[in-house]
Amino acid sequence: PPFQAGDRVCFVGDSITHGGRYLSFIHLFYATRFPDRRWEFCNAGLSGDSAEGAVRRFDWDIVPHQATVATIMLGMNDVGRNLYGEGQTGEKIEAQRRQCLDRHAENMRKLAERLKQGGCRLIFLTPSIYDQTVKNPTVNNFGVNDALGLCGQGARKLAAELGGTVVDFHGPLTELNAREQAKDPAFTIVGPDRVHPGGPGHLIMAALFLKAQQLPQLVARIAVDAKTVAVAEPANCTLNNVTKTPTGISFECLENALPFPVPADAALALKLIPFQEDLNQELLVVANLAPGAYEIVIDDQAVAMASAEDLGKGVNLADNPRTPMFKQAVVVQQFENTRTGILSGKLRALAAIRHFHA
């Protein structure tokens, strides 16, 4: 279910959560789409950590957040990646691999049960992928991604037993990687280390999470009829003072949300998934215009050109950097980047020192 006002959401994980990017994108989406809601997101990811480690640090690093919702994504450091290196074969190695998976499952259960006992709603995230198929010079521990898939199966089992829900990262990322590598064997949705996603991967994970919550596609539907000079089925906005002009139509609009400003380093994701279509539609719809090309002007500034036909269908303004709405969203994004820098870059680094070295 979507997060509600008053929720305190704790993201528990390893370095992929510690870095904070996918959860920062989720937070930014909520901040721009639901500005009237108050909630808190807490980062409880630690680089290099495992389910066992999360259990050990539970009392001092997770409990104090007093979370009402917890997400759990662990496994990358649980499966024993070194056990899948070249030449690592035989019954002894196979037994060690099974022990790693059994220990992961045991500690995931301990962690989830303790969170549930504390009153948390549980969201299990299947692990992001280890890219064992990309053609690059990094040492390839082939089989790690299959082990992570087994961790994902364990998460589904726990969710069913404990009344939690599941968001699948592992399956869709594996499929996307295979699809793109069929075109380019050097493509990877994660970084050159085969482990850590970059901006596009984190935005895709955030999109998978937001779609699982069935969050609305529309930022707003700004709709008027040029023939009747009237408002025409708007959504998530208020329209006033609709007026016919010598060249078109004008009106005042107050939207209840802002578009999601996709950062440049994550923009590749827009070529890989239908993010804008699914989650970021800020539609300007003007019906019954006379044929021709029209200039879209907002606050006395020209922002785009569009045909009458396209305006009749709806022009998506969400990714237009010239609009005042986009510029306002960028300001929100700047605050979010500062917030994430403090949480991920500073506070989590201190937590890692306490966890691993104190």
mmCIF file of C-alpha atoms in Angstrom:
data_model
loop_
_atom_site.group_PDB
_atom_site.id
_atom_site.type_symbol
_atom_site.label_atom_id
_atom_site.label_comp_id
_atom_site.label_asym_id
_atom_site.label_seq_id
_atom_site.Cartn_x
_atom_site.Cartn_y
_atom_site.Cartn_z
ATOM 1 C CA PRO A 1 0.000 0.000 0.000
ATOM 2 C CA PRO A 2 1.122 3.610 -0.518
ATOM 3 C CA PHE A 3 2.741 5.349 2.425
ATOM 4 C CA GLN A 4 0.342 7.441 4.446
ATOM 5 C CA ALA A 5 0.668 10.623 6.457
ATOM 6 C CA GLY A 6 2.472 9.869 9.701
ATOM 7 C CA ASP A 7 4.336 6.822 8.413
ATOM 8 C CA ARG A 8 7.952 6.355 9.466
ATOM 9 C CA VAL A 9 9.582 4.212 6.796
ATOM 10 C CA CYS A 10 12.868 2.468 7.573
ATOM 11 C CA PHE A 11 14.880 1.064 4.638
ATOM 12 C CA VAL A 12 17.095 -1.785 5.887
ATOM 13 C CA GLY A 13 19.836 -3.051 3.590
ATOM 14 C CA ASP A 14 23.462 -3.107 2.517
ATOM 15 C CA SER A 15 25.548 -0.716 0.399
ATOM 16 C CA ILE A 16 22.870 -0.389 -2.276
ATOM 17 C CA THR A 17 20.564 1.061 0.385
ATOM 18 C CA HIS A 18 23.368 2.847 2.258
ATOM 19 C CA GLY A 19 24.070 4.871 -0.900
ATOM 20 C CA GLY A 20 20.474 5.950 -0.682
ATOM 21 C CA ARG A 21 19.728 6.582 -4.340
ATOM 22 C CA TYR A 22 16.657 4.432 -4.980
ATOM 23 C CA LEU A 23 15.067 5.407 -1.683
ATOM 24 C CA SER A 24 15.919 9.063 -2.363
ATOM 25 C CA PHE A 25 14.073 8.806 -5.689
ATOM 26 C CA ILE A 26 11.084 7.271 -3.888
ATOM 27 C CA HIS A 27 11.178 10.068 -1.313
ATOM 28 C CA LEU A 28 11.428 12.744 -4.011
ATOM 29 C CA PHE A 29 8.450 11.236 -5.829
ATOM 30 C CA TYR A 30 6.347 11.389 -2.667
ATOM 31 C CA ALA A 31 7.507 14.930 -1.897
ATOM 32 C CA THR A 32 6.550 16.216 -5.350
ATOM 33 C CA ARG A 33 3.372 14.149 -5.803
ATOM 34 C CA PHE A 34 1.913 14.407 -2.275
ATOM 35 C CA PRO A 35 3.167 17.710 -0.809
ATOM 36 C CA ASP A 36 0.366 17.775 1.767
ATOM 37 C CA ARG A 37 1.500 14.553 3.475
ATOM 38 C CA ARG A 38 3.979 14.390 6.343
ATOM 39 C CA TRP A 39 6.112 11.284 6.794
ATOM 40 C CA GLU A 40 9.699 10.316 7.523
ATOM 41 C CA PHE A 41 12.090 8.086 5.588
ATOM 42 C CA CYS A 42 14.994 6.536 7.520
ATOM 43 C CA ASN A 43 18.093 5.002 5.918
ATOM 44 C CA ALA A 44 19.275 1.879 7.750
ATOM 45 C CA GLY A 45 21.505 0.496 5.015
ATOM 46 C CA LEU A 46 25.168 -0.282 5.703
ATOM 47 C CA SER A 47 27.833 -0.965 3.096
ATOM 48 C CA GLY A 48 29.141 -4.521 3.331
ATOM 49 C CA ASP A 49 26.405 -5.681 5.666
ATOM 50 C CA SER A 50 24.306 -8.839 5.670
ATOM 51 C CA ALA A 51 21.104 -10.097 7.259
ATOM 52 C CA GLU A 52 23.187 -11.394 10.163
ATOM 53 C CA GLY A 53 24.763 -7.975 10.601
ATOM 54 C CA ALA A 54 21.378 -6.265 10.523
ATOM 55 C CA VAL A 55 20.228 -8.510 13.355
ATOM 56 C CA ARG A 56 23.329 -7.593 15.382
ATOM 57 C CA ARG A 57 22.793 -3.861 14.953
ATOM 58 C CA PHE A 58 19.022 -4.021 15.331
ATOM 59 C CA ASP A 59 18.741 -2.517 18.824
ATOM 60 C CA TRP A 60 20.934 0.538 18.299
ATOM 61 C CA ASP A 61 20.552 1.211 14.569
ATOM 62 C CA ILE A 62 17.006 0.205 13.625
ATOM 63 C CA VAL A 63 14.814 0.307 16.743
ATOM 64 C CA PRO A 64 15.446 4.030 17.444
ATOM 65 C CA HIS A 65 13.710 4.997 14.187
ATOM 66 C CA GLN A 66 10.397 3.736 15.649
ATOM 67 C CA ALA A 67 9.350 2.719 12.158
ATOM 68 C CA THR A 68 5.773 1.954 11.180
ATOM 69 C CA VAL A 69 6.912 0.468 7.842
ATOM 70 C CA ALA A 70 10.162 -1.339 7.064
ATOM 71 C CA THR A 71 11.633 -2.440 3.758
ATOM 72 C CA ILE A 72 14.293 -5.161 3.735
ATOM 73 C CA MET A 73 16.745 -5.759 0.885
ATOM 74 C CA LEU A 74 19.683 -7.996 1.761
ATOM 75 C CA GLY A 75 21.590 -10.821 0.123
ATOM 76 C CA MET A 76 24.450 -9.390 -1.911
ATOM 77 C CA ASN A 77 26.884 -9.883 0.984
ATOM 78 C CA ASP A 78 25.174 -13.003 2.326
ATOM 79 C CA VAL A 79 25.637 -15.457 -0.522
ATOM 80 C CA GLY A 80 29.444 -15.683 -0.312
ATOM 81 C CA ARG A 81 30.392 -14.201 -3.676
ATOM 82 C CA ASN A 82 33.957 -15.521 -3.331
ATOM 83 C CA LEU A 83 32.549 -19.073 -3.381
ATOM 84 C CA TYR A 84 31.543 -18.599 -7.015
ATOM 85 C CA GLY A 85 34.938 -17.632 -8.400
ATOM 86 C CA GLU A 86 36.815 -19.496 -11.102
ATOM 87 C CA GLY A 87 37.863 -22.955 -9.937
ATOM 88 C CA GLN A 88 35.490 -22.927 -6.957
ATOM 89 C CA THR A 89 33.831 -26.295 -7.450
ATOM 90 C CA GLY A 90 33.250 -29.538 -5.620
ATOM 91 C CA GLU A 91 31.091 -30.855 -2.806
ATOM 92 C CA LYS A 92 32.790 -28.762 -0.125
ATOM 93 C CA ILE A 93 32.158 -25.527 -2.039
ATOM 94 C CA GLU A 94 28.561 -26.529 -2.751
ATOM 95 C CA ALA A 95 28.056 -27.205 0.953
ATOM 96 C CA GLN A 96 29.488 -23.796 1.863
ATOM 97 C CA ARG A 97 27.193 -22.104 -0.641
ATOM 98 C CA ARG A 98 24.177 -23.843 0.899
ATOM 99 C CA GLN A 99 25.323 -22.828 4.375
ATOM 100 C CA CYS A 100 25.469 -19.179 3.279
ATOM 101 C CA LEU A 101 21.931 -19.338 1.900
ATOM 102 C CA ASP A 102 20.647 -21.131 5.023
ATOM 103 C CA ARG A 103 22.297 -18.552 7.297
ATOM 104 C CA HIS A 104 20.787 -15.750 5.207
ATOM 105 C CA ALA A 105 17.314 -17.265 5.466
ATOM 106 C CA GLU A 106 17.653 -17.800 9.224
ATOM 107 C CA ASN A 107 18.733 -14.218 9.874
ATOM 108 C CA MET A 108 16.177 -12.717 7.492
ATOM 109 C CA ARG A 109 13.528 -14.458 9.553
ATOM 110 C CA LYS A 110 14.985 -13.139 12.826
ATOM 111 C CA LEU A 111 15.155 -9.622 11.414
ATOM 112 C CA ALA A 112 11.648 -9.682 9.957
ATOM 113 C CA GLU A 113 10.095 -11.161 13.092
ATOM 114 C CA ARG A 114 11.692 -8.514 15.278
ATOM 115 C CA LEU A 115 10.471 -5.756 12.979
ATOM 116 C CA LYS A 116 6.960 -7.195 13.011
ATOM 117 C CA GLN A 117 7.023 -7.493 16.793
ATOM 118 C CA GLY A 118 7.821 -3.774 16.865
ATOM 119 C CA GLY A 119 4.649 -3.044 14.914
ATOM 120 C CA CYS A 120 6.168 -2.593 11.431
ATOM 121 C CA ARG A 121 4.405 -3.355 8.210
ATOM 122 C CA LEU A 122 6.921 -5.395 6.220
ATOM 123 C CA ILE A 123 7.955 -4.847 2.598
ATOM 124 C CA PHE A 124 10.476 -7.371 1.283
ATOM 125 C CA LEU A 125 12.587 -6.242 -1.680
ATOM 126 C CA THR A 126 14.126 -9.051 -3.703
ATOM 127 C CA PRO A 127 17.841 -8.258 -4.124
ATOM 128 C CA SER A 128 19.162 -6.190 -6.996
ATOM 129 C CA ILE A 129 21.238 -8.202 -9.432
ATOM 130 C CA TYR A 130 24.818 -9.327 -9.723
ATOM 131 C CA ASP A 131 25.629 -9.006 -13.428
ATOM 132 C CA GLN A 132 27.155 -12.360 -14.301
ATOM 133 C CA THR A 133 26.443 -12.044 -18.031
ATOM 134 C CA VAL A 134 27.964 -8.692 -19.061
ATOM 135 C CA LYS A 135 31.107 -8.792 -21.183
ATOM 136 C CA ASN A 136 33.621 -6.730 -19.211
ATOM 137 C CA PRO A 137 37.073 -7.349 -17.690
ATOM 138 C CA THR A 138 35.897 -7.486 -14.065
ATOM 139 C CA VAL A 139 36.286 -10.900 -12.421
ATOM 140 C CA ASN A 140 33.012 -12.771 -12.888
ATOM 141 C CA ASN A 141 31.749 -14.867 -9.978
ATOM 142 C CA PHE A 142 29.272 -16.738 -12.134
ATOM 143 C CA GLY A 143 26.335 -18.125 -10.192
ATOM 144 C CA VAL A 144 25.997 -15.251 -7.712
ATOM 145 C CA ASN A 145 22.925 -13.879 -9.474
ATOM 146 C CA ASP A 146 21.258 -17.277 -9.297
ATOM 147 C CA ALA A 147 21.972 -17.363 -5.558
ATOM 148 C CA LEU A 148 20.404 -13.915 -5.220
ATOM 149 C CA GLY A 149 17.349 -15.263 -6.995
ATOM 150 C CA LEU A 150 17.093 -17.898 -4.262
ATOM 151 C CA CYS A 151 17.296 -15.112 -1.668
ATOM 152 C CA GLY A 152 14.367 -13.506 -3.444
ATOM 153 C CA GLN A 153 12.392 -16.739 -3.211
ATOM 154 C CA GLY A 154 13.108 -16.781 0.511
ATOM 155 C CA ALA A 155 11.823 -13.210 0.822
ATOM 156 C CA ARG A 156 8.563 -14.197 -0.867
ATOM 157 C CA LYS A 157 8.167 -17.120 1.519
ATOM 158 C CA LEU A 158 8.721 -14.883 4.544
ATOM 159 C CA ALA A 159 6.269 -12.313 3.236
ATOM 160 C CA ALA A 160 3.603 -14.982 2.884
ATOM 161 C CA GLU A 161 4.238 -16.301 6.383
ATOM 162 C CA LEU A 162 4.511 -12.968 8.167
ATOM 163 C CA GLY A 163 1.867 -10.992 6.312
ATOM 164 C CA GLY A 164 4.314 -8.788 4.435
ATOM 165 C CA THR A 165 4.378 -7.665 0.819
ATOM 166 C CA VAL A 166 7.032 -8.081 -1.874
ATOM 167 C CA VAL A 167 8.503 -5.769 -4.495
ATOM 168 C CA ASP A 168 10.513 -7.691 -7.065
ATOM 169 C CA PHE A 169 13.731 -6.002 -8.161
ATOM 170 C CA HIS A 170 15.696 -9.121 -9.072
ATOM 171 C CA GLY A 171 13.421 -10.552 -11.751
ATOM 172 C CA PRO A 172 12.778 -7.367 -13.760
ATOM 173 C CA LEU A 173 16.424 -6.235 -13.579
ATOM 174 C CA THR A 174 17.643 -9.643 -14.731
ATOM 175 C CA GLU A 175 15.177 -9.603 -17.641
ATOM 176 C CA LEU A 176 16.032 -6.033 -18.616
ATOM 177 C CA ASN A 177 19.749 -6.819 -18.534
ATOM 178 C CA ALA A 178 19.275 -9.852 -20.771
ATOM 179 C CA ARG A 179 17.135 -7.881 -23.221
ATOM 180 C CA GLU A 180 19.687 -5.107 -23.597
ATOM 181 C CA GLN A 181 22.713 -7.433 -23.661
ATOM 182 C CA ALA A 182 21.158 -9.227 -26.627
ATOM 183 C CA LYS A 183 21.742 -5.936 -28.476
ATOM 184 C CA ASP A 184 25.026 -4.975 -26.774
ATOM 185 C CA PRO A 185 26.984 -7.570 -24.740
ATOM 186 C CA ALA A 186 28.780 -4.753 -22.874
ATOM 187 C CA PHE A 187 25.537 -3.239 -21.566
ATOM 188 C CA THR A 188 24.874 -3.456 -17.834
ATOM 189 C CA ILE A 189 22.226 -1.948 -15.607
ATOM 190 C CA VAL A 190 24.737 -2.086 -12.742
ATOM 191 C CA GLY A 191 28.240 -0.648 -12.580
ATOM 192 C CA PRO A 192 31.494 -2.130 -13.867
ATOM 193 C CA ASP A 193 31.927 -3.996 -10.557
ATOM 194 C CA ARG A 194 28.881 -6.136 -11.470
ATOM 195 C CA VAL A 195 27.264 -5.236 -8.122
ATOM 196 C CA HIS A 196 26.292 -1.596 -7.638
ATOM 197 C CA PRO A 197 23.644 0.041 -9.839
ATOM 198 C CA GLY A 198 24.238 3.537 -11.137
ATOM 199 C CA GLY A 199 21.637 6.286 -11.445
ATOM 200 C CA PRO A 200 19.562 4.513 -14.134
ATOM 201 C CA GLY A 201 19.419 1.270 -12.143
ATOM 202 C CA HIS A 202 18.340 3.072 -8.998
ATOM 203 C CA LEU A 203 15.622 4.981 -10.861
ATOM 204 C CA ILE A 204 14.346 1.703 -12.322
ATOM 205 C CA MET A 205 14.239 0.164 -8.835
ATOM 206 C CA ALA A 206 12.363 3.211 -7.546
ATOM 207 C CA ALA A 207 9.904 2.930 -10.443
ATOM 208 C CA LEU A 208 9.320 -0.756 -9.691
ATOM 209 C CA PHE A 209 8.604 0.154 -6.074
ATOM 210 C CA LEU A 210 6.250 3.024 -6.947
ATOM 211 C CA LYS A 211 4.367 0.938 -9.499
ATOM 212 C CA ALA A 212 3.991 -1.860 -6.958
ATOM 213 C CA GLN A 213 2.316 0.713 -4.719
ATOM 214 C CA GLN A 214 -0.002 1.552 -7.644
ATOM 215 C CA LEU A 215 0.766 5.240 -7.352
ATOM 216 C CA PRO A 216 -1.043 7.552 -9.780
ATOM 217 C CA GLN A 217 0.211 8.164 -13.278
ATOM 218 C CA LEU A 218 -0.968 11.775 -13.281
ATOM 219 C CA VAL A 219 0.795 14.752 -11.805
ATOM 220 C CA ALA A 220 -2.184 16.695 -13.145
ATOM 221 C CA ARG A 221 -4.514 16.860 -16.133
ATOM 222 C CA ILE A 222 -4.874 20.490 -17.163
ATOM 223 C CA ALA A 223 -7.856 20.374 -19.521
ATOM 224 C CA VAL A 224 -9.914 23.072 -21.236
ATOM 225 C CA ASP A 225 -12.160 23.255 -24.309
ATOM 226 C CA ALA A 226 -11.345 26.015 -26.791
ATOM 227 C CA LYS A 227 -14.786 25.806 -28.418
ATOM 228 C CA THR A 228 -16.874 26.179 -25.267
ATOM 229 C CA VAL A 229 -14.204 28.242 -23.449
ATOM 230 C CA ALA A 230 -14.661 26.076 -20.386
ATOM 231 C CA VAL A 231 -12.854 23.712 -18.067
ATOM 232 C CA ALA A 232 -12.964 20.131 -19.393
ATOM 233 C CA GLU A 233 -12.464 17.306 -16.865
ATOM 234 C CA PRO A 234 -9.287 18.412 -15.094
ATOM 235 C CA ALA A 235 -7.537 16.206 -12.529
ATOM 236 C CA ASN A 236 -5.446 17.147 -9.490
ATOM 237 C CA CYS A 237 -5.563 20.865 -10.310
ATOM 238 C CA THR A 238 -7.875 23.858 -10.181
ATOM 239 C CA LEU A 239 -8.589 25.924 -13.315
ATOM 240 C CA ASN A 240 -10.053 29.431 -13.383
ATOM 241 C CA ASN A 241 -10.606 32.418 -15.677
ATOM 242 C CA VAL A 242 -10.766 30.522 -18.942
ATOM 243 C CA THR A 243 -10.697 33.166 -21.674
ATOM 244 C CA LYS A 244 -10.691 33.096 -25.471
ATOM 245 C CA THR A 245 -7.898 35.131 -27.054
ATOM 246 C CA PRO A 246 -7.311 36.232 -30.654
ATOM 247 C CA THR A 247 -4.833 33.376 -31.116
ATOM 248 C CA GLY A 248 -6.073 30.668 -28.769
ATOM 249 C CA ILE A 249 -7.147 30.345 -25.159
ATOM 250 C CA SER A 250 -5.789 31.354 -21.743
ATOM 251 C CA PHE A 251 -6.557 30.321 -18.172
ATOM 252 C CA GLU A 252 -5.156 30.186 -14.651
ATOM 253 C CA CYS A 253 -4.080 26.868 -13.152
ATOM 254 C CA LEU A 254 -3.067 25.736 -9.684
ATOM 255 C CA GLU A 255 -1.731 22.169 -9.614
ATOM 256 C CA ASN A 256 -1.772 20.041 -6.481
ATOM 257 C CA ALA A 257 1.528 18.346 -7.322
ATOM 258 C CA LEU A 258 4.819 18.849 -9.123
ATOM 259 C CA PRO A 259 6.411 16.722 -11.843
ATOM 260 C CA PHE A 260 9.265 14.354 -11.012
ATOM 261 C CA PRO A 261 12.550 15.910 -12.241
ATOM 262 C CA VAL A 262 14.661 13.052 -13.601
ATOM 263 C CA PRO A 263 18.371 13.875 -13.033
ATOM 264 C CA ALA A 264 20.745 13.697 -15.981
ATOM 265 C CA ASP A 265 22.755 10.780 -14.574
ATOM 266 C CA ALA A 266 19.607 8.632 -14.394
ATOM 267 C CA ALA A 267 18.066 9.685 -17.722
ATOM 268 C CA LEU A 268 19.150 6.483 -19.488
ATOM 269 C CA ALA A 269 16.394 4.736 -17.530
ATOM 270 C CA LEU A 270 13.821 6.603 -19.621
ATOM 271 C CA LYS A 271 14.987 4.634 -22.669
ATOM 272 C CA LEU A 272 14.688 1.342 -20.794
ATOM 273 C CA ILE A 273 11.334 1.623 -19.003
ATOM 274 C CA PRO A 274 8.197 3.743 -19.603
ATOM 275 C CA PHE A 275 8.751 5.868 -16.497
ATOM 276 C CA GLN A 276 7.184 9.044 -17.886
ATOM 277 C CA GLU A 277 4.201 7.209 -19.320
ATOM 278 C CA ASP A 278 3.567 5.210 -16.152
ATOM 279 C CA LEU A 279 4.352 7.679 -13.379
ATOM 280 C CA ASN A 280 5.031 11.200 -14.657
ATOM 281 C CA GLN A 281 2.172 12.575 -16.757
ATOM 282 C CA GLU A 282 1.524 16.311 -16.442
ATOM 283 C CA LEU A 283 -0.907 16.647 -19.320
ATOM 284 C CA LEU A 284 -1.976 19.870 -20.984
ATOM 285 C CA VAL A 285 -5.149 19.077 -22.944
ATOM 286 C CA VAL A 286 -6.815 21.726 -25.117
ATOM 287 C CA ALA A 287 -9.754 20.370 -27.100
ATOM 288 C CA ASN A 288 -11.284 21.813 -30.276
ATOM 289 C CA LEU A 289 -8.538 24.207 -31.327
ATOM 290 C CA ALA A 290 -8.453 25.324 -34.921
ATOM 291 C CA PRO A 291 -5.811 23.405 -36.888
ATOM 292 C CA GLY A 292 -2.287 24.809 -36.697
ATOM 293 C CA ALA A 293 0.744 25.180 -34.468
ATOM 294 C CA TYR A 294 0.413 26.817 -31.059
ATOM 295 C CA GLU A 295 2.864 28.333 -28.632
ATOM 296 C CA ILE A 296 2.462 27.266 -25.004
ATOM 297 C CA VAL A 297 3.134 30.232 -22.707
ATOM 298 C CA ILE A 298 3.231 29.948 -18.911
ATOM 299 C CA ASP A 299 3.752 33.002 -16.709
ATOM 300 C CA ASP A 300 4.562 35.042 -19.833
ATOM 301 C CA GLN A 301 7.349 32.638 -20.820
ATOM 302 C CA ALA A 302 7.196 30.493 -23.960
ATOM 303 C CA VAL A 303 7.877 26.878 -22.984
ATOM 304 C CA ALA A 304 6.960 24.785 -26.061
ATOM 305 C CA MET A 305 5.265 24.546 -29.436
ATOM 306 C CA ALA A 306 2.569 21.969 -30.180
ATOM 307 C CA SER A 307 0.029 21.213 -32.863
ATOM 308 C CA ALA A 308 -3.699 21.460 -32.288
ATOM 309 C CA GLU A 309 -3.885 17.706 -32.789
ATOM 310 C CA ASP A 310 -1.253 17.002 -30.113
ATOM 311 C CA LEU A 311 -2.866 19.450 -27.700
ATOM 312 C CA GLY A 312 -6.197 17.723 -28.236
ATOM 313 C CA LYS A 313 -4.608 14.412 -27.242
ATOM 314 C CA GLY A 314 -2.556 15.939 -24.411
ATOM 315 C CA VAL A 315 1.014 17.255 -24.245
ATOM 316 C CA ASN A 316 3.117 15.982 -21.351
ATOM 317 C CA LEU A 317 4.843 18.914 -19.627
ATOM 318 C CA ALA A 318 6.473 16.836 -16.877
ATOM 319 C CA ASP A 319 9.902 16.690 -18.509
ATOM 320 C CA ASN A 320 9.909 20.254 -19.849
ATOM 321 C CA PRO A 321 12.670 22.159 -17.984
ATOM 322 C CA ARG A 322 11.289 25.543 -19.116
ATOM 323 C CA THR A 323 8.076 25.312 -17.109
ATOM 324 C CA PRO A 324 7.816 26.952 -13.688
ATOM 325 C CA MET A 325 6.483 23.641 -12.335
ATOM 326 C CA PHE A 326 9.639 21.802 -13.378
ATOM 327 C CA LYS A 327 11.810 24.575 -11.934
ATOM 328 C CA GLN A 328 9.962 24.334 -8.615
ATOM 329 C CA ALA A 329 10.465 20.565 -8.641
ATOM 330 C CA VAL A 330 14.217 21.038 -9.160
ATOM 331 C CA VAL A 331 14.324 23.144 -5.986
ATOM 332 C CA VAL A 332 12.662 20.273 -4.103
ATOM 333 C CA GLN A 333 15.210 17.936 -5.679
ATOM 334 C CA GLN A 334 18.079 20.099 -4.435
ATOM 335 C CA PHE A 335 16.764 19.880 -0.874
ATOM 336 C CA GLU A 336 16.379 16.119 -1.286
ATOM 337 C CA ASN A 337 19.977 15.803 -2.538
ATOM 338 C CA THR A 338 21.197 17.708 0.519
ATOM 339 C CA ARG A 339 19.135 15.504 2.803
ATOM 340 C CA THR A 340 20.437 12.331 1.168
ATOM 341 C CA GLY A 341 24.012 13.588 1.385
ATOM 342 C CA ILE A 342 23.668 14.028 5.144
ATOM 343 C CA LEU A 343 21.989 10.662 5.693
ATOM 344 C CA SER A 344 23.980 8.502 3.282
ATOM 345 C CA GLY A 345 27.254 10.357 3.102
ATOM 346 C CA LYS A 346 27.693 11.217 6.774
ATOM 347 C CA LEU A 347 25.355 9.547 9.254
ATOM 348 C CA ARG A 348 25.516 6.117 7.649
ATOM 349 C CA ALA A 349 29.294 6.345 7.442
ATOM 350 C CA LEU A 350 29.391 6.915 11.214
ATOM 351 C CA ALA A 351 27.024 3.974 11.722
ATOM 352 C CA ALA A 352 29.338 1.776 9.635
ATOM 353 C CA ILE A 353 32.301 2.717 11.827
ATOM 354 C CA ARG A 354 30.365 1.760 14.938
ATOM 355 C CA HIS A 355 29.091 -1.473 13.398
ATOM 356 C CA PHE A 356 32.313 -2.777 11.924
ATOM 357 C CA HIS A 357 35.053 -1.170 14.036
ATOM 358 C CA ALA A 358 33.731 -0.175 17.469
#
